[in-house]
mmCIF file of C-alpha atoms and ligand atoms in Angstrom:
data_model
loop_
_atom_site.group_PDB
_atom_site.id
_atom_site.type_symbol
_atom_site.label_atom_id
_atom_site.label_comp_id
_atom_site.label_asym_id
_atom_site.label_seq_id
_atom_site.Cartn_x
_atom_site.Cartn_y
_atom_site.Cartn_z
ATOM 1 C CA MET B 1 32.736 -20.637 -9.690
ATOM 2 C CA TRP B 2 34.354 -23.836 -8.428
ATOM 3 C CA ALA B 3 34.973 -22.706 -4.828
ATOM 4 C CA SER B 4 31.490 -21.328 -4.170
ATOM 5 C CA PRO B 5 29.661 -23.195 -1.378
ATOM 6 C CA TYR B 6 26.378 -22.106 -2.998
ATOM 7 C CA VAL B 7 27.378 -23.686 -6.295
ATOM 8 C CA LYS B 8 28.710 -26.781 -4.518
ATOM 9 C CA ARG B 9 25.433 -27.455 -2.708
ATOM 10 C CA VAL B 10 23.547 -27.389 -6.025
ATOM 11 C CA GLU B 11 26.099 -29.659 -7.727
ATOM 12 C CA LEU B 12 25.935 -32.039 -4.764
ATOM 13 C CA ALA B 13 22.132 -32.186 -4.973
ATOM 14 C CA LEU B 14 22.280 -32.973 -8.713
ATOM 15 C CA LYS B 15 24.885 -35.672 -8.093
ATOM 16 C CA VAL B 16 22.961 -37.234 -5.184
ATOM 17 C CA LYS B 17 19.908 -37.468 -7.427
ATOM 18 C CA GLY B 18 21.925 -38.689 -10.410
ATOM 19 C CA ILE B 19 20.749 -35.861 -12.669
ATOM 20 C CA PRO B 20 23.096 -35.178 -15.590
ATOM 21 C CA TYR B 21 24.003 -31.515 -15.975
ATOM 22 C CA GLU B 22 26.316 -29.223 -17.873
ATOM 23 C CA TYR B 23 28.518 -27.050 -15.657
ATOM 24 C CA VAL B 24 29.342 -23.606 -17.025
ATOM 25 C CA GLU B 25 32.157 -21.753 -15.262
ATOM 26 C CA GLU B 26 31.573 -18.029 -14.677
ATOM 27 C CA ASP B 27 34.202 -15.308 -14.277
ATOM 28 C CA LEU B 28 32.698 -13.203 -11.475
ATOM 29 C CA MET B 29 35.141 -10.366 -12.177
ATOM 30 C CA ASN B 30 33.798 -10.173 -15.705
ATOM 31 C CA LYS B 31 30.213 -11.409 -15.619
ATOM 32 C CA SER B 32 28.822 -12.829 -18.819
ATOM 33 C CA PRO B 33 25.714 -11.399 -20.543
ATOM 34 C CA LEU B 34 24.089 -14.791 -19.873
ATOM 35 C CA LEU B 35 24.549 -14.418 -16.103
ATOM 36 C CA LEU B 36 23.181 -10.864 -16.155
ATOM 37 C CA THR B 37 20.191 -11.975 -18.233
ATOM 38 C CA TYR B 38 19.400 -15.009 -16.085
ATOM 39 C CA ASN B 39 19.917 -13.355 -12.684
ATOM 40 C CA PRO B 40 19.377 -9.604 -13.193
ATOM 41 C CA ILE B 41 18.418 -8.986 -9.550
ATOM 42 C CA HIS B 42 21.408 -10.448 -7.673
ATOM 43 C CA LYS B 43 23.819 -11.085 -10.582
ATOM 44 C CA LYS B 44 25.193 -14.089 -8.687
ATOM 45 C CA VAL B 45 25.821 -17.791 -9.164
ATOM 46 C CA PRO B 46 24.518 -20.449 -8.950
ATOM 47 C CA ILE B 47 21.832 -20.365 -11.585
ATOM 48 C CA LEU B 48 20.149 -23.556 -12.704
ATOM 49 C CA VAL B 49 18.729 -23.414 -16.223
ATOM 50 C CA HIS B 50 16.119 -26.119 -16.762
ATOM 51 C CA ASN B 51 13.873 -26.315 -19.838
ATOM 52 C CA GLY B 52 15.179 -22.841 -20.715
ATOM 53 C CA ASN B 53 13.993 -21.382 -17.393
ATOM 54 C CA PRO B 54 16.558 -19.846 -15.009
ATOM 55 C CA ILE B 55 16.212 -20.631 -11.292
ATOM 56 C CA CYS B 56 18.288 -18.492 -8.906
ATOM 57 C CA GLU B 57 19.255 -18.669 -5.212
ATOM 58 C CA SER B 58 20.798 -21.949 -4.086
ATOM 59 C CA SER B 59 18.126 -22.799 -1.490
ATOM 60 C CA VAL B 60 15.369 -22.135 -4.058
ATOM 61 C CA ILE B 61 17.265 -24.289 -6.574
ATOM 62 C CA LEU B 62 17.551 -27.155 -4.077
ATOM 63 C CA GLU B 63 13.803 -27.157 -3.485
ATOM 64 C CA TYR B 64 13.150 -26.938 -7.233
ATOM 65 C CA ILE B 65 15.430 -29.934 -7.849
ATOM 66 C CA ASP B 66 13.748 -31.941 -5.107
ATOM 67 C CA GLU B 67 10.250 -31.154 -6.359
ATOM 68 C CA THR B 68 11.090 -31.696 -10.041
ATOM 69 C CA TRP B 69 12.921 -35.019 -9.632
ATOM 70 C CA LYS B 70 10.672 -36.455 -6.913
ATOM 71 C CA ASN B 71 11.481 -40.118 -7.475
ATOM 72 C CA GLU B 72 15.237 -39.843 -7.056
ATOM 73 C CA SER B 73 16.812 -39.751 -3.545
ATOM 74 C CA PRO B 74 14.801 -37.074 -1.704
ATOM 75 C CA LEU B 75 16.844 -34.153 -0.345
ATOM 76 C CA PHE B 76 14.174 -33.039 2.126
ATOM 77 C CA PRO B 77 11.875 -35.177 4.287
ATOM 78 C CA GLN B 78 8.124 -34.926 3.590
ATOM 79 C CA ASP B 79 7.217 -34.261 7.211
ATOM 80 C CA PRO B 80 7.174 -30.467 7.783
ATOM 81 C CA TYR B 81 8.932 -30.687 11.164
ATOM 82 C CA GLN B 82 11.681 -32.984 9.829
ATOM 83 C CA LYS B 83 12.023 -30.666 6.834
ATOM 84 C CA ALA B 84 12.356 -27.668 9.139
ATOM 85 C CA LYS B 85 15.147 -29.471 11.020
ATOM 86 C CA VAL B 86 17.044 -30.184 7.778
ATOM 87 C CA ARG B 87 16.695 -26.532 6.761
ATOM 88 C CA PHE B 88 17.861 -25.392 10.207
ATOM 89 C CA TRP B 89 21.042 -27.507 10.147
ATOM 90 C CA ALA B 90 21.830 -26.628 6.522
ATOM 91 C CA SER B 91 21.556 -22.968 7.445
ATOM 92 C CA TYR B 92 23.603 -23.464 10.632
ATOM 93 C CA ILE B 93 26.452 -25.274 8.869
ATOM 94 C CA HIS B 94 26.489 -22.660 6.132
ATOM 95 C CA HIS B 95 26.516 -19.822 8.702
ATOM 96 C CA VAL B 96 29.388 -21.384 10.677
ATOM 97 C CA LEU B 97 31.476 -21.969 7.552
ATOM 98 C CA SER B 98 30.861 -18.566 6.015
ATOM 99 C CA HIS B 99 31.495 -16.638 9.232
ATOM 100 C CA SER B 100 34.682 -18.422 10.176
ATOM 101 C CA GLN B 101 38.175 -18.213 8.826
ATOM 102 C CA ILE B 102 37.661 -21.601 7.218
ATOM 103 C CA HIS B 103 37.986 -21.799 3.465
ATOM 104 C CA ILE B 104 38.153 -24.540 0.881
ATOM 105 C CA LYS B 105 41.567 -24.971 -0.650
ATOM 106 C CA GLN B 106 42.529 -27.081 -3.639
ATOM 107 C CA THR B 107 45.748 -28.871 -2.750
ATOM 108 C CA ASN B 108 46.105 -30.628 -6.097
ATOM 109 C CA PRO B 109 43.834 -31.037 -9.152
ATOM 110 C CA SER B 110 41.659 -33.685 -7.487
ATOM 111 C CA ASN B 111 42.064 -32.951 -3.791
ATOM 112 C CA PHE B 112 40.410 -30.353 -1.608
ATOM 113 C CA CYS B 113 40.780 -29.552 2.072
ATOM 114 C CA LEU B 114 39.400 -27.059 4.565
ATOM 115 C CA VAL B 115 41.861 -24.468 5.830
ATOM 116 C CA ASP B 116 41.368 -22.614 9.103
ATOM 117 C CA TYR B 117 43.495 -19.532 8.487
ATOM 118 C CA LYS B 118 43.160 -18.310 12.092
ATOM 119 C CA LYS B 119 44.468 -21.532 13.596
ATOM 120 C CA GLN B 120 46.686 -22.353 10.599
ATOM 121 C CA GLN B 121 45.165 -25.832 10.437
ATOM 122 C CA LEU B 122 44.257 -28.085 7.534
ATOM 123 C CA PHE B 123 41.285 -30.471 7.587
ATOM 124 C CA HIS B 124 41.245 -33.177 4.916
HETATM 125 N N1 GSH E 201 22.171 -16.219 -1.605
HETATM 126 C C1 GSH E 201 22.861 -16.652 -2.797
HETATM 127 C C2 GSH E 201 24.325 -16.313 -2.660
HETATM 128 C C3 GSH E 201 25.124 -16.647 -3.920
HETATM 129 C C4 GSH E 201 26.475 -15.966 -3.922
HETATM 130 O O1 GSH E 201 26.840 -15.184 -3.009
HETATM 131 N N2 GSH E 201 27.265 -16.265 -4.957
HETATM 132 C C5 GSH E 201 28.542 -15.619 -5.100
HETATM 133 C C6 GSH E 201 29.625 -16.664 -5.357
HETATM 134 S S1 GSH E 201 29.972 -17.560 -3.871
HETATM 135 C C7 GSH E 201 28.508 -14.678 -6.306
HETATM 136 O O2 GSH E 201 27.970 -15.016 -7.341
HETATM 137 N N3 GSH E 201 29.080 -13.497 -6.157
HETATM 138 C C8 GSH E 201 29.146 -12.523 -7.222
HETATM 139 C C9 GSH E 201 28.970 -11.127 -6.716
HETATM 140 O O3 GSH E 201 28.732 -10.936 -5.502
HETATM 141 O O4 GSH E 201 29.078 -10.216 -7.529
HETATM 142 C C10 GSH E 201 22.613 -18.149 -3.014
HETATM 143 O O5 GSH E 201 22.337 -18.849 -2.022
HETATM 144 O O6 GSH E 201 22.637 -18.605 -4.170
#
């Protein structure tokens, strides 16, 4: 689901750490048997499948990635207070974006921008 912020944060984490992955697009209007098998509780993306094991929920996936590939660029600081601050701001930014009229729009095959539909503004 290319426009999903939950999927994007997982892809970004994999890219930051340089972990090769295969991306499988899902049609959320017609969910595949694989999606329903791997995430029977929420039936949502993203799902990371690693060593045959499905991991669901983007924040859980991010922590799994960070703990599994420890030596590559850490996503979270070790210090519990610093880690709490990172989690706070990640949650804040996500909350602001998902509760606003701002959406991601693809302007051409390789270019994305943020669109504020209320203010009719584009942010590149
Ligand atoms: N809390 C979940 C939310 C994931 C989520 O809402 N995914 C949406 C795509 S953006 C989805 O799969 N929706 C399908 C549905 O609601 O049926 C996470 O962080 O992974």
